[in-house]
mmCIF file of C-alpha atoms and ligand atoms in Angstrom:
data_model
loop_
_atom_site.group_PDB
_atom_site.id
_atom_site.type_symbol
_atom_site.label_atom_id
_atom_site.label_comp_id
_atom_site.label_asym_id
_atom_site.label_seq_id
_atom_site.Cartn_x
_atom_site.Cartn_y
_atom_site.Cartn_z
ATOM 1 C CA UNK A 1 37.532 11.544 -18.344
ATOM 2 C CA UNK A 2 37.792 9.278 -21.311
ATOM 3 C CA UNK A 3 35.629 10.066 -24.552
ATOM 4 C CA UNK A 4 32.238 8.414 -24.366
ATOM 5 C CA UNK A 5 32.542 7.526 -20.676
ATOM 6 C CA UNK A 6 29.266 9.111 -19.319
ATOM 7 C CA UNK A 7 27.146 7.145 -21.910
ATOM 8 C CA UNK A 8 28.904 3.844 -21.086
ATOM 9 C CA UNK A 9 28.317 4.583 -17.440
ATOM 10 C CA UNK A 10 24.733 5.349 -17.930
ATOM 11 C CA UNK A 11 24.004 2.080 -19.960
ATOM 12 C CA UNK A 12 25.744 0.008 -17.325
ATOM 13 C CA UNK A 13 23.844 1.606 -14.610
ATOM 14 C CA UNK A 14 20.452 1.029 -16.539
ATOM 15 C CA UNK A 15 21.459 -2.932 -17.047
ATOM 16 C CA UNK A 16 21.923 -3.177 -13.322
ATOM 17 C CA UNK A 17 18.088 -3.466 -11.839
ATOM 18 C CA UNK A 18 17.768 -1.806 -8.698
ATOM 19 C CA UNK A 19 14.244 -1.250 -7.054
ATOM 20 C CA UNK A 20 13.934 0.431 -3.773
ATOM 21 C CA UNK A 21 15.527 -2.172 -1.391
ATOM 22 C CA UNK A 22 17.699 -3.798 -4.067
ATOM 23 C CA UNK A 23 20.387 -1.197 -4.284
ATOM 24 C CA UNK A 24 23.503 -3.403 -3.178
ATOM 25 C CA UNK A 25 24.854 -4.158 -6.771
ATOM 26 C CA UNK A 26 24.336 -0.937 -8.315
ATOM 27 C CA UNK A 27 26.091 0.675 -5.157
ATOM 28 C CA UNK A 28 29.087 -1.530 -5.459
ATOM 29 C CA UNK A 29 29.156 -0.599 -9.063
ATOM 30 C CA UNK A 30 29.028 2.957 -8.565
ATOM 31 C CA UNK A 31 31.535 3.057 -5.699
ATOM 32 C CA UNK A 32 34.217 1.250 -7.964
ATOM 33 C CA UNK A 33 33.246 3.712 -10.977
ATOM 34 C CA UNK A 34 33.684 6.833 -8.739
ATOM 35 C CA UNK A 35 36.987 5.700 -7.548
ATOM 36 C CA UNK A 36 38.244 5.127 -10.883
ATOM 37 C CA UNK A 37 37.341 8.697 -11.694
ATOM 38 C CA UNK A 38 39.428 9.996 -8.662
ATOM 39 C CA UNK A 39 36.586 10.022 -6.032
ATOM 40 C CA UNK A 40 37.315 9.302 -2.436
ATOM 41 C CA UNK A 41 34.557 6.639 -1.919
ATOM 42 C CA UNK A 42 32.819 5.493 1.269
ATOM 43 C CA UNK A 43 29.609 3.537 1.594
ATOM 44 C CA UNK A 44 27.428 4.052 4.707
ATOM 45 C CA UNK A 45 25.645 1.309 6.603
ATOM 46 C CA UNK A 46 22.423 1.797 4.671
ATOM 47 C CA UNK A 47 23.951 1.722 1.447
ATOM 48 C CA UNK A 48 24.561 5.238 0.245
ATOM 49 C CA UNK A 49 27.495 5.783 -1.815
ATOM 50 C CA UNK A 50 29.379 8.971 -1.142
ATOM 51 C CA UNK A 51 32.439 10.014 -3.481
ATOM 52 C CA UNK A 52 34.444 13.362 -2.594
ATOM 53 C CA UNK A 53 36.707 15.009 -4.964
ATOM 54 C CA UNK A 54 38.431 18.374 -4.790
ATOM 55 C CA UNK A 55 38.898 20.614 -1.909
ATOM 56 C CA UNK A 56 38.036 24.126 -0.522
ATOM 57 C CA UNK A 57 34.800 26.206 -1.596
ATOM 58 C CA UNK A 58 32.397 26.272 -2.575
ATOM 59 C CA UNK A 59 31.280 22.903 -1.379
ATOM 60 C CA UNK A 60 28.949 21.230 -3.688
ATOM 61 C CA UNK A 61 26.434 18.377 -2.899
ATOM 62 C CA UNK A 62 25.580 16.491 -6.002
ATOM 63 C CA UNK A 63 22.946 14.019 -5.107
ATOM 64 C CA UNK A 64 21.103 11.386 -6.730
ATOM 65 C CA UNK A 65 19.046 8.224 -6.062
ATOM 66 C CA UNK A 66 20.288 4.825 -7.271
ATOM 67 C CA UNK A 67 16.616 3.186 -6.753
ATOM 68 C CA UNK A 68 14.065 2.826 -9.405
ATOM 69 C CA UNK A 69 10.423 1.936 -9.336
ATOM 70 C CA UNK A 70 9.690 -1.942 -9.680
ATOM 71 C CA UNK A 71 9.725 -3.420 -13.442
ATOM 72 C CA UNK A 72 12.887 -4.085 -15.285
ATOM 73 C CA UNK A 73 12.978 -2.606 -18.830
ATOM 74 C CA UNK A 74 15.071 -3.848 -21.671
ATOM 75 C CA UNK A 75 18.092 -1.826 -22.118
ATOM 76 C CA UNK A 76 18.472 -0.626 -25.696
ATOM 77 C CA UNK A 77 19.791 2.063 -27.737
ATOM 78 C CA UNK A 78 17.772 3.376 -30.684
ATOM 79 C CA UNK A 79 19.596 5.804 -32.847
ATOM 80 C CA UNK A 80 20.408 8.822 -30.221
ATOM 81 C CA UNK A 81 17.942 7.446 -27.659
ATOM 82 C CA UNK A 82 18.468 5.324 -24.683
ATOM 83 C CA UNK A 83 15.842 3.077 -23.116
ATOM 84 C CA UNK A 84 15.624 1.382 -19.802
ATOM 85 C CA UNK A 85 14.272 1.525 -16.231
ATOM 86 C CA UNK A 86 15.529 4.779 -14.704
ATOM 87 C CA UNK A 87 16.677 6.162 -18.079
ATOM 88 C CA UNK A 88 14.617 9.390 -16.626
ATOM 89 C CA UNK A 89 13.937 8.577 -13.074
ATOM 90 C CA UNK A 90 16.670 9.126 -12.213
ATOM 91 C CA UNK A 91 19.815 7.050 -13.516
ATOM 92 C CA UNK A 92 20.609 9.832 -16.181
ATOM 93 C CA UNK A 93 20.330 12.576 -13.776
ATOM 94 C CA UNK A 94 22.456 10.660 -11.456
ATOM 95 C CA UNK A 95 25.202 9.666 -13.959
ATOM 96 C CA UNK A 96 25.153 13.442 -15.340
ATOM 97 C CA UNK A 97 25.985 14.623 -11.711
ATOM 98 C CA UNK A 98 28.951 12.107 -11.118
ATOM 99 C CA UNK A 99 30.405 13.108 -14.501
ATOM 100 C CA UNK A 100 29.840 16.822 -14.113
ATOM 101 C CA UNK A 101 31.652 16.686 -10.533
ATOM 102 C CA UNK A 102 34.604 15.269 -12.358
ATOM 103 C CA UNK A 103 34.669 17.454 -15.131
ATOM 104 C CA UNK A 104 34.303 20.314 -12.919
ATOM 105 C CA UNK A 105 37.655 19.196 -11.045
ATOM 106 C CA UNK A 106 39.394 18.410 -14.482
ATOM 107 C CA UNK A 107 38.664 22.064 -15.597
ATOM 108 C CA UNK A 108 40.045 23.662 -12.861
ATOM 109 C CA UNK A 109 37.235 24.086 -10.496
ATOM 110 C CA UNK A 110 38.488 25.284 -7.110
ATOM 111 C CA UNK A 111 35.538 23.854 -4.677
ATOM 112 C CA UNK A 112 35.021 20.574 -3.148
ATOM 113 C CA UNK A 113 32.417 17.966 -4.664
ATOM 114 C CA UNK A 114 30.477 15.562 -2.784
ATOM 115 C CA UNK A 115 28.768 13.038 -5.036
ATOM 116 C CA UNK A 116 26.066 11.107 -3.159
ATOM 117 C CA UNK A 117 23.869 8.396 -4.525
ATOM 118 C CA UNK A 118 21.182 7.535 -1.960
ATOM 119 C CA UNK A 119 19.000 4.425 -1.585
ATOM 120 C CA UNK A 120 15.278 4.326 -1.297
ATOM 121 C CA UNK A 121 14.158 7.503 -2.593
ATOM 122 C CA UNK A 122 11.063 5.857 -4.546
ATOM 123 C CA UNK A 123 10.362 4.018 -1.016
ATOM 124 C CA UNK A 124 10.539 5.907 2.090
ATOM 125 C CA UNK A 125 13.701 8.052 1.641
ATOM 126 C CA UNK A 126 15.587 5.935 4.108
ATOM 127 C CA UNK A 127 18.830 6.862 2.228
ATOM 128 C CA UNK A 128 18.315 10.630 2.646
ATOM 129 C CA UNK A 129 16.832 10.591 6.007
ATOM 130 C CA UNK A 130 19.801 8.423 7.244
ATOM 131 C CA UNK A 131 22.416 10.812 5.376
ATOM 132 C CA UNK A 132 20.657 13.975 7.303
ATOM 133 C CA UNK A 133 20.482 12.069 10.658
ATOM 134 C CA UNK A 134 24.671 12.075 10.423
ATOM 135 C CA UNK A 135 24.981 15.266 8.758
ATOM 136 C CA UNK A 136 27.396 17.691 10.362
ATOM 137 C CA UNK A 137 28.836 19.486 7.312
ATOM 138 C CA UNK A 138 27.773 22.571 5.728
ATOM 139 C CA UNK A 139 27.284 22.813 1.939
ATOM 140 C CA UNK A 140 27.318 26.074 -0.129
ATOM 141 C CA UNK A 141 25.213 24.654 -2.874
ATOM 142 C CA UNK A 142 23.105 21.386 -3.585
ATOM 143 C CA UNK A 143 22.089 19.895 -6.712
ATOM 144 C CA UNK A 144 19.619 16.996 -6.751
ATOM 145 C CA UNK A 145 19.347 15.052 -9.838
ATOM 146 C CA UNK A 146 15.859 14.239 -10.991
ATOM 147 C CA UNK A 147 14.502 15.079 -14.620
ATOM 148 C CA UNK A 148 13.839 18.632 -15.313
ATOM 149 C CA UNK A 149 14.893 18.292 -18.846
ATOM 150 C CA UNK A 150 18.690 19.820 -19.401
ATOM 151 C CA UNK A 151 16.972 22.965 -20.316
ATOM 152 C CA UNK A 152 14.938 23.517 -17.283
ATOM 153 C CA UNK A 153 15.579 23.914 -13.507
ATOM 154 C CA UNK A 154 13.199 22.845 -10.966
ATOM 155 C CA UNK A 155 12.788 25.277 -8.178
ATOM 156 C CA UNK A 156 9.794 24.231 -6.192
ATOM 157 C CA UNK A 157 8.138 20.974 -4.892
ATOM 158 C CA UNK A 158 5.114 20.752 -2.553
ATOM 159 C CA UNK A 159 5.389 19.113 0.712
ATOM 160 C CA UNK A 160 3.281 16.190 1.703
ATOM 161 C CA UNK A 161 1.204 15.041 4.664
ATOM 162 C CA UNK A 162 -0.704 11.826 5.202
ATOM 163 C CA UNK A 163 -3.513 11.200 7.972
ATOM 164 C CA UNK A 164 -5.861 8.403 8.837
ATOM 165 C CA UNK A 165 -9.163 9.045 10.837
ATOM 166 C CA UNK A 166 -10.403 5.843 12.380
ATOM 167 C CA UNK A 167 -14.079 5.734 13.400
ATOM 168 C CA UNK A 168 -15.370 3.279 15.868
ATOM 169 C CA UNK A 169 -18.950 2.178 16.727
ATOM 170 C CA UNK A 170 -20.385 -0.626 18.555
ATOM 171 C CA UNK A 171 -21.230 -3.219 15.801
ATOM 172 C CA UNK A 172 -24.652 -4.948 15.531
ATOM 173 C CA UNK A 173 -26.746 -7.405 13.491
ATOM 174 C CA UNK A 174 -27.081 -6.248 9.956
ATOM 175 C CA UNK A 175 -30.908 -7.222 9.924
ATOM 176 C CA UNK A 176 -31.606 -4.457 12.506
ATOM 177 C CA UNK A 177 -29.510 -1.531 10.885
ATOM 178 C CA UNK A 178 -31.385 1.108 12.507
ATOM 179 C CA UNK A 179 -30.451 0.325 16.376
ATOM 180 C CA UNK A 180 -26.876 0.717 15.626
ATOM 181 C CA UNK A 181 -24.602 3.444 14.316
ATOM 182 C CA UNK A 182 -22.871 2.516 11.012
ATOM 183 C CA UNK A 183 -19.317 3.334 11.061
ATOM 184 C CA UNK A 184 -19.193 3.501 7.291
ATOM 185 C CA UNK A 185 -22.063 5.867 7.167
ATOM 186 C CA UNK A 186 -20.192 7.972 9.482
ATOM 187 C CA UNK A 187 -17.117 7.603 7.362
ATOM 188 C CA UNK A 188 -19.041 8.513 4.026
ATOM 189 C CA UNK A 189 -20.247 11.748 5.689
ATOM 190 C CA UNK A 190 -16.459 12.500 6.736
ATOM 191 C CA UNK A 191 -15.368 11.904 3.165
ATOM 192 C CA UNK A 192 -17.969 14.419 1.906
ATOM 193 C CA UNK A 193 -16.594 17.092 4.424
ATOM 194 C CA UNK A 194 -12.928 16.353 3.432
ATOM 195 C CA UNK A 195 -14.031 16.499 -0.315
ATOM 196 C CA UNK A 196 -15.583 20.076 0.233
ATOM 197 C CA UNK A 197 -12.289 21.071 2.149
ATOM 198 C CA UNK A 198 -10.267 20.337 -0.978
ATOM 199 C CA UNK A 199 -12.803 21.791 -3.434
ATOM 200 C CA UNK A 200 -12.435 24.978 -1.411
ATOM 201 C CA UNK A 201 -8.536 24.794 -1.529
ATOM 202 C CA UNK A 202 -8.647 23.931 -5.261
ATOM 203 C CA UNK A 203 -10.590 27.062 -6.121
ATOM 204 C CA UNK A 204 -7.131 28.944 -6.109
ATOM 205 C CA UNK A 205 -6.054 29.991 -9.778
ATOM 206 C CA UNK A 206 -2.465 28.643 -9.204
ATOM 207 C CA UNK A 207 -2.430 25.040 -8.373
ATOM 208 C CA UNK A 208 0.958 25.221 -7.209
ATOM 209 C CA UNK A 209 0.211 27.620 -4.530
ATOM 210 C CA UNK A 210 -2.976 25.615 -3.292
ATOM 211 C CA UNK A 211 -3.124 22.822 -0.823
ATOM 212 C CA UNK A 212 -4.702 19.827 -2.105
ATOM 213 C CA UNK A 213 -6.385 16.817 -0.301
ATOM 214 C CA UNK A 214 -7.071 13.318 -1.961
ATOM 215 C CA UNK A 215 -8.876 10.427 -0.079
ATOM 216 C CA UNK A 216 -6.508 7.630 -1.032
ATOM 217 C CA UNK A 217 -7.773 4.591 1.079
ATOM 218 C CA UNK A 218 -10.941 3.763 2.839
ATOM 219 C CA UNK A 219 -11.189 0.334 4.879
ATOM 220 C CA UNK A 220 -14.582 -0.570 6.651
ATOM 221 C CA UNK A 221 -16.523 -3.160 8.150
ATOM 222 C CA UNK A 222 -15.558 -6.863 9.421
ATOM 223 C CA UNK A 223 -18.309 -9.149 8.054
ATOM 224 C CA UNK A 224 -21.027 -9.262 5.413
ATOM 225 C CA UNK A 225 -23.936 -9.671 8.128
ATOM 226 C CA UNK A 226 -22.559 -7.115 10.613
ATOM 227 C CA UNK A 227 -23.567 -3.251 10.917
ATOM 228 C CA UNK A 228 -19.738 -2.155 10.685
ATOM 229 C CA UNK A 229 -17.905 -1.176 13.704
ATOM 230 C CA UNK A 230 -14.820 0.507 12.083
ATOM 231 C CA UNK A 231 -13.986 2.615 9.219
ATOM 232 C CA UNK A 232 -10.602 3.955 8.378
ATOM 233 C CA UNK A 233 -10.243 6.933 5.936
ATOM 234 C CA UNK A 234 -6.639 7.955 4.842
ATOM 235 C CA UNK A 235 -5.785 10.922 2.963
ATOM 236 C CA UNK A 236 -2.636 12.569 1.261
ATOM 237 C CA UNK A 237 -2.376 16.144 1.509
ATOM 238 C CA UNK A 238 0.110 18.204 -0.636
ATOM 239 C CA UNK A 239 1.317 21.345 0.842
ATOM 240 C CA UNK A 240 2.273 24.451 -1.222
ATOM 241 C CA UNK A 241 5.282 26.772 -0.410
ATOM 242 C CA UNK A 242 4.354 29.514 1.913
ATOM 243 C CA UNK A 243 2.103 26.796 4.036
ATOM 244 C CA UNK A 244 3.313 24.106 6.143
ATOM 245 C CA UNK A 245 2.437 20.680 7.088
ATOM 246 C CA UNK A 246 1.954 22.076 10.808
ATOM 247 C CA UNK A 247 -0.774 24.529 9.819
ATOM 248 C CA UNK A 248 -2.755 22.152 7.248
ATOM 249 C CA UNK A 249 -2.776 19.650 10.247
ATOM 250 C CA UNK A 250 -4.360 22.315 12.479
ATOM 251 C CA UNK A 251 -6.758 22.863 9.609
ATOM 252 C CA UNK A 252 -7.652 19.074 9.267
ATOM 253 C CA UNK A 253 -7.632 18.685 13.089
ATOM 254 C CA UNK A 254 -10.319 21.271 13.531
ATOM 255 C CA UNK A 255 -12.454 20.103 10.740
ATOM 256 C CA UNK A 256 -12.521 16.546 12.411
ATOM 257 C CA UNK A 257 -13.366 18.079 15.887
ATOM 258 C CA UNK A 258 -16.201 20.027 14.421
ATOM 259 C CA UNK A 259 -17.366 16.750 12.734
ATOM 260 C CA UNK A 260 -17.285 14.919 15.833
ATOM 261 C CA UNK A 261 -19.884 17.289 17.747
ATOM 262 C CA UNK A 262 -23.461 15.685 17.504
ATOM 263 C CA UNK A 263 -21.834 12.270 16.784
ATOM 264 C CA UNK A 264 -21.289 10.922 20.403
ATOM 265 C CA UNK A 265 -22.134 7.455 19.439
ATOM 266 C CA UNK A 266 -18.963 7.082 17.357
ATOM 267 C CA UNK A 267 -15.171 7.130 18.600
ATOM 268 C CA UNK A 268 -13.502 9.147 16.093
ATOM 269 C CA UNK A 269 -9.480 9.713 16.028
ATOM 270 C CA UNK A 270 -6.988 10.968 13.806
ATOM 271 C CA UNK A 271 -3.322 9.937 13.432
ATOM 272 C CA UNK A 272 -0.832 11.938 11.199
ATOM 273 C CA UNK A 273 1.661 10.018 9.400
ATOM 274 C CA UNK A 274 4.376 10.897 7.119
ATOM 275 C CA UNK A 275 5.146 14.657 6.341
ATOM 276 C CA UNK A 276 7.356 16.672 4.111
ATOM 277 C CA UNK A 277 7.900 20.335 4.309
ATOM 278 C CA UNK A 278 7.664 22.117 0.750
ATOM 279 C CA UNK A 279 10.692 23.201 -1.047
ATOM 280 C CA UNK A 280 11.132 26.613 -2.945
ATOM 281 C CA UNK A 281 14.407 28.063 -4.005
ATOM 282 C CA UNK A 282 14.423 31.828 -4.753
ATOM 283 C CA UNK A 283 14.492 31.996 -8.747
ATOM 284 C CA UNK A 284 16.939 35.118 -8.337
ATOM 285 C CA UNK A 285 19.367 33.018 -6.394
ATOM 286 C CA UNK A 286 22.891 32.719 -7.623
ATOM 287 C CA UNK A 287 22.397 28.863 -8.080
ATOM 288 C CA UNK A 288 19.499 29.380 -10.328
ATOM 289 C CA UNK A 289 20.985 32.206 -12.101
ATOM 290 C CA UNK A 290 24.427 29.912 -13.026
ATOM 291 C CA UNK A 291 22.116 27.345 -14.460
ATOM 292 C CA UNK A 292 20.028 29.618 -16.551
ATOM 293 C CA UNK A 293 23.172 31.316 -18.256
ATOM 294 C CA UNK A 294 24.781 27.922 -18.675
ATOM 295 C CA UNK A 295 21.540 26.656 -20.373
ATOM 296 C CA UNK A 296 21.350 29.719 -22.622
ATOM 297 C CA UNK A 297 25.080 29.217 -23.643
ATOM 298 C CA UNK A 298 24.794 25.345 -24.485
ATOM 299 C CA UNK A 299 21.209 25.638 -25.973
ATOM 300 C CA UNK A 300 21.134 29.345 -27.185
ATOM 301 C CA UNK A 301 17.360 29.169 -25.264
ATOM 302 C CA UNK A 302 16.116 30.417 -22.018
ATOM 303 C CA UNK A 303 16.143 27.770 -19.404
ATOM 304 C CA UNK A 304 12.440 27.082 -18.265
ATOM 305 C CA UNK A 305 11.975 27.347 -14.302
ATOM 306 C CA UNK A 306 9.752 24.277 -13.107
ATOM 307 C CA UNK A 307 7.562 23.902 -9.933
ATOM 308 C CA UNK A 308 5.979 20.463 -9.112
ATOM 309 C CA UNK A 309 3.378 19.226 -7.113
ATOM 310 C CA UNK A 310 5.433 16.072 -6.160
ATOM 311 C CA UNK A 311 7.920 15.913 -3.383
ATOM 312 C CA UNK A 312 11.426 14.289 -3.212
ATOM 313 C CA UNK A 313 14.629 13.917 -1.369
ATOM 314 C CA UNK A 314 15.262 17.636 -1.781
ATOM 315 C CA UNK A 315 12.399 18.635 0.460
ATOM 316 C CA UNK A 316 14.079 16.849 3.568
ATOM 317 C CA UNK A 317 17.363 17.932 2.868
ATOM 318 C CA UNK A 318 16.332 21.674 2.716
ATOM 319 C CA UNK A 319 14.400 21.466 6.023
ATOM 320 C CA UNK A 320 17.432 20.085 7.697
ATOM 321 C CA UNK A 321 20.436 22.013 6.025
ATOM 322 C CA UNK A 322 18.856 25.244 4.732
ATOM 323 C CA UNK A 323 21.383 25.094 1.704
ATOM 324 C CA UNK A 324 20.493 26.716 -1.612
ATOM 325 C CA UNK A 325 19.244 23.869 -3.666
ATOM 326 C CA UNK A 326 17.880 22.994 -7.081
ATOM 327 C CA UNK A 327 16.621 19.850 -8.686
ATOM 328 C CA UNK A 328 17.923 19.062 -12.160
ATOM 329 C CA UNK A 329 18.572 16.489 -14.842
ATOM 330 C CA UNK A 330 18.182 15.382 -18.122
ATOM 331 C CA UNK A 331 14.954 13.633 -19.216
ATOM 332 C CA UNK A 332 11.044 14.326 -19.543
ATOM 333 C CA UNK A 333 9.547 13.770 -16.087
ATOM 334 C CA UNK A 334 6.265 12.827 -17.814
ATOM 335 C CA UNK A 335 7.842 9.423 -18.651
ATOM 336 C CA UNK A 336 8.767 8.849 -14.929
ATOM 337 C CA UNK A 337 7.558 5.446 -13.700
ATOM 338 C CA UNK A 338 6.355 4.501 -17.388
ATOM 339 C CA UNK A 339 7.248 1.439 -19.287
ATOM 340 C CA UNK A 340 8.836 3.766 -22.039
ATOM 341 C CA UNK A 341 11.274 5.681 -19.920
ATOM 342 C CA UNK A 342 13.865 7.064 -22.331
ATOM 343 C CA UNK A 343 16.443 9.904 -22.556
ATOM 344 C CA UNK A 344 18.398 11.569 -25.534
ATOM 345 C CA UNK A 345 22.137 11.048 -25.410
ATOM 346 C CA UNK A 346 22.410 14.469 -26.833
ATOM 347 C CA UNK A 347 20.322 16.011 -24.008
ATOM 348 C CA UNK A 348 22.106 13.888 -21.409
ATOM 349 C CA UNK A 349 25.775 15.292 -22.622
ATOM 350 C CA UNK A 350 24.341 18.698 -22.644
ATOM 351 C CA UNK A 351 23.170 18.528 -18.949
ATOM 352 C CA UNK A 352 26.835 17.333 -17.862
ATOM 353 C CA UNK A 353 28.096 20.281 -19.806
ATOM 354 C CA UNK A 354 25.436 22.814 -18.194
ATOM 355 C CA UNK A 355 26.146 21.224 -14.563
ATOM 356 C CA UNK A 356 29.841 21.669 -14.991
ATOM 357 C CA UNK A 357 29.790 25.582 -16.263
ATOM 358 C CA UNK A 358 27.197 26.445 -13.717
ATOM 359 C CA UNK A 359 29.374 25.012 -10.713
ATOM 360 C CA UNK A 360 32.384 26.959 -12.171
ATOM 361 C CA UNK A 361 30.381 30.204 -12.439
ATOM 362 C CA UNK A 362 29.301 29.623 -8.704
ATOM 363 C CA UNK A 363 33.202 29.388 -8.072
ATOM 364 C CA UNK A 364 33.176 33.341 -8.580
ATOM 365 C CA UNK A 365 31.055 33.923 -5.531
ATOM 366 C CA UNK A 366 34.023 32.364 -3.315
HETATM 367 ZN ZN1 LIG B 401 13.161 10.220 -8.936
#
């Protein structure tokens, strides 16, 4: 790989604006670049770009997302720092994975690398879900590109569950409210119950181990002179490792059933929507160990293990494939989605070296 190539690749990726749903141009660009690096490239029907290099085992999946949140940011370099939309989430992690895969092969890595750049991670994960629906191969290790800083490794994400409760009553004239059941009042009582459930959950000392529930949307009523006949309440539940969307669904379902009793004048139904399993990698696994040793070698410091309350494509991947996986990449995730996304070039280069060295270490297990 040419001197300075990773930096040039990253800058050009930042210049191509690619919010979710508009990944066509960056996909074509990455397909071209990966081909130049020696990857065998194919683009699937949803727009994911997949490049393969090397053969044999271990077989690595290096996966990052091409899309960003909305809002183009001017791409600029100030000293040793690069600014632009996606500098942190997650174009520098993706660029680092593509470059590290190539370097691994150049340095005699004996396995196979599948570099996968997916669409729509910030949207509905359509890219990863499409990839998984056709998945027939087995990977030994997977590295997902999201900012953990070059000197940390993410080993856990919470799962997620979304549900909507709909309350229907028969509407009536607002001048005679006591003759009618007000769907919004019933909804307000339910909000109180759900809030208590969350407070109970959040009593736990370790927030990563506790489920959380947040009411995120309320819609109710139809006109300003009518006792409301409808109220919809939506909540976002985060599922810690050790728990599952299924068991939290049962808890919520039970709460709603109990709430229904004595409220026969209201028709109350619950609908569960999007769900993700939690993700947690064993901190003692060879994959985590290889990264921690490489971080120590490059930085002279102990790597940090991170657990996050968000979710990402790795949650879906691990549920289907059961592959040892971590989430890793340069950048400070506190800058995700902000107008000041930026990454240090030195950290970006360190991350490439750390990924490559970790991969070479993992060769030793085969
Ligand atoms: Zn991301």
